[in-house]
Amino acid sequence: MDKTVSNLPAAVAAIPDGATVMIGGFGGSGAPIELIHALIDRFVATGHPKDLTVVNNNAGNGHIGLAALIEQGMVRKLICSFPRSADPVVFTEMYLAGKIELELVPQGTLAERIRAGGAGIPAFYTPTAYGTDLAKGKKIEEFDGRPYVQERWLKADFALVKAHAGDTHGNLTYNKAARNFNPLMCSAAAVTIVQVSELVAPGAIDPEHVITPGIFVQSVVHVPNPQQEETLNRANAVYSGAVQP
Amino acid sequence: MDKTVSNLPAAVAAIPDGATVMIGGFGGSGAPIELIHALIDRFVATGHPKDLTVVNNNAGNGHIGLAALIEQGMVRKLICSFPRSADPVVFTEMYLAGKIELELVPQGTLAERIRAGGAGIPAFYTPTAYGTDLAKGKKIEEFDGRPYVQERWLKADFALVKAHAGDTHGNLTYNKAARNFNPLMCSAAAVTIVQVSELVAPGAIDPEHVITPGIFVQSVVHVPNPQQEETLNRANAVYSGAVQP
Amino acid sequence: MTQKLSNAQIAWRAAQDIADGAYVNLGIGFPEMVAQYQPAGRQAIFHTENGILDFGESPAKGSEDWDLINAGKKAVTLNPGAAFFHHADSFAMVRGGHLDVAILGAYQVAQNGDLANWSTGPKGVPAVGGAMDLVHGAKRVAVITDHVTKDGKPKLLESCTLPLTGVGCVTRIYTSLAVIDIQDSRFVLIEKLPSLSLADLQAVTGAELLVKAPFADLIVPEL
Amino acid sequence: MTQKLSNAQIAWRAAQDIADGAYVNLGIGFPEMVAQYQPAGRQAIFHTENGILDFGESPAKGSEDWDLINAGKKAVTLNPGAAFFHHADSFAMVRGGHLDVAILGAYQVAQNGDLANWSTGPKGVPAVGGAMDLVHGAKRVAVITDHVTKDGKPKLLESCTLPLTGVGCVTRIYTSLAVIDIQDSRFVLIEKLPSLSLADLQAVTGAELLVKAPFADLIVPEL
């Protein structure tokens, strides 16, 4: 078994128009910049994929990564908890112009909905958002005298994930707080595509230290020395697709 | 901050009659034999605690550990998925004699109920057990045209847990498949008492490798070279409390 | 009595349908035998409920590590690429549809895919383990079983009489006499022992066997 | 205009109520200041939603690791005994009641403990982050805030007029003028600046302040 894919364009080639795509990361930490940019390259060259529903904690920052994906007009709807950042201009402008739809979800509920999608739990109850605008229209049930909000699982067609080390079976580790939503999204997508900074042989990751077992991963692409969103934005980087031959 | 307790009797001294106690382990792997035996010692000496509700995957094996706890008559009710083993005579006899109550829960539902207890999720839906005797009387709801069973969280007053390495803040690692229910139970009990084979200083466990963060742990007791249920049973060991002075 | 497959031969037949790289859970007991008969060149990855992915063969007697066991509490070893995880993550794999195949034993299977394999009735101590979870979530839930009970009664029925493990969950049954799929709540014959007539097979099957396409001979090596 | 506490002084006061070894989440922005004023000999353990327990101070400028950030996306460091975990485990800590204290900012707090701190209305881009989760689960949910808005209107009210973050969740409010508890859906005065009369404090508070026991002077060092 070998889940590696030889290059970034091949890794993202199968994502169709209209797909729901989970993208890992919390702000820039754990954001799979190179996978996102490969998807932009494909769109610039072919016009696809478009009309994506993207699930991420944020809405991008500056003009690279998720912000660039949105700026290209590839995203129809964003499901996130915090569409603000140091430089949220791309999302803000498109949202206020009515060019992108937003489903705002409290962060812990977002995490739990994704985890539920991966774990086969179609719905659960949480105290979060009870009595607020974000619970409007949702089913309420009392347990032990306290009201809770029913929330549904969240699944995706694809997940784009950034890991630190990965083996050819798809076992993964992460780097520090870059873990965040990534392991959850691996479990909740039909096809999980992972960029790994270090590609290793099976057995090279101690079984005790595996954070995402390979069963949750379909494709692994080696991206040594990945770019960091924060560093790119501090350099005012802009990504608008690779120069096409 | 130092969560260590100097000895086993002190570690289990606060568990009262009638408490709900989660006990980690799957069969013998990860079973906190020394903590259980310390609890038996206390009962033999003082008559307490009794009328316990115990949550474990199994019902003990032979005449040591959980089986010995049951044999002493300390357990009023057992919540478990699989009360069979190589030598289940203790539970079998008491159950058939009507001396112990059994709540049988499918293993994945048991794990998820404990996880929900730790995560503040009062109820969730699962496909497991739908249409079976174990879903009788439970609420059914359809999602996307498929029926699911509503299950409630499971919490405990105390958890007895076996870990491999633990630091004084309560950060824990486990040994191989001895992990099983232990991390879940740490999160679902008001007071989690952990026996660790190796007691280390904060920082000695790589933050990437911590399985149970210390926030879920209240007491740590150092038990080097712990006994293994399987090995004891192969030697036909019997535990009926330490000789009292 | 007609010729029938041994348990090893049933396990061998079930193993032929497991693809290279498939994630597989084998139920405690008889189903564990399936792991021994993987076709050459294929390597399935075995999952055990108690928190291991990609465990390997049994260790030599005397070198067991009792913290490295499978759901049947038997000592195992690890393959390169193995991973440990806790019980909630383990059953997320099960319930979340991440396993390709689960192979279980059965007391009874109904033509609509209902399975009864955990309780023979109200007597004794009930125990369910992970069976009710495993029948939901795996992409394919297969059963391996003798075609009939020890006293010759059909185990494949119009509806189960024993307490159910799951409703409408089984998709394929490997028996000592045949391979049978469940399609649209009916038993569909896929393969049968060539030595057995369709009428004879029907006679020991508790619900009608459909023949929707030419069935094949169930050919299994001596083991 | 009467004397009032600076933000640093409000943060200092809130820090005095955090016990040694407490698990604490500080909201993004102003609440983060609380960490700077831990009393000598006490060490709280700080949790950040994005998956770190026991993070430490900011690193020196230029030595930031952008994979080691807090929920406000600021670079942090680690204390010995730190741990990483994913977002579901992080919010299990929050929702599951494992935090001892959460300290948040506020637009408005109602006397029944309702909090509004995430939206100033339908204009602009809404963003909620972890606030709605944090107000449930922590054993104690405290607010630090100026006593009034920038244009002098009360922030402590009979009921909130802005969109709610949580219902009946706040238990203590540290303001620029006073420390106020919420008990039985009423504001109860605990401490006030000695330079301020009770009548003056009541005048800038949008609901009745109960005095159930002798209140103390709110004494805070120059910072």
Tab-separated table of C-alpha atoms in Angstrom, chain B residues 127 129-135 140 149, chain C residues 164 166-167:
chain	number	residue	atom	x	y	z
B	127	PRO	CA	-26.795	3.925	14.569
B	129	ALA	CA	-28.166	-0.934	18.593
B	130	TYR	CA	-31.021	0.487	16.530
B	131	GLY	CA	-33.734	-2.143	16.291
B	132	THR	CA	-32.197	-4.299	19.032
B	133	ASP	CA	-33.070	-5.069	22.632
B	134	LEU	CA	-30.345	-2.690	23.818
B	135	ALA	CA	-32.185	0.290	22.300
B	140	ILE	CA	-35.184	7.283	18.141
B	149	VAL	CA	-30.690	5.903	18.845
C	164	LEU	CA	-30.802	-8.865	16.820
C	166	GLY	CA	-28.247	-5.077	13.825
C	167	VAL	CA	-30.994	-4.347	11.333
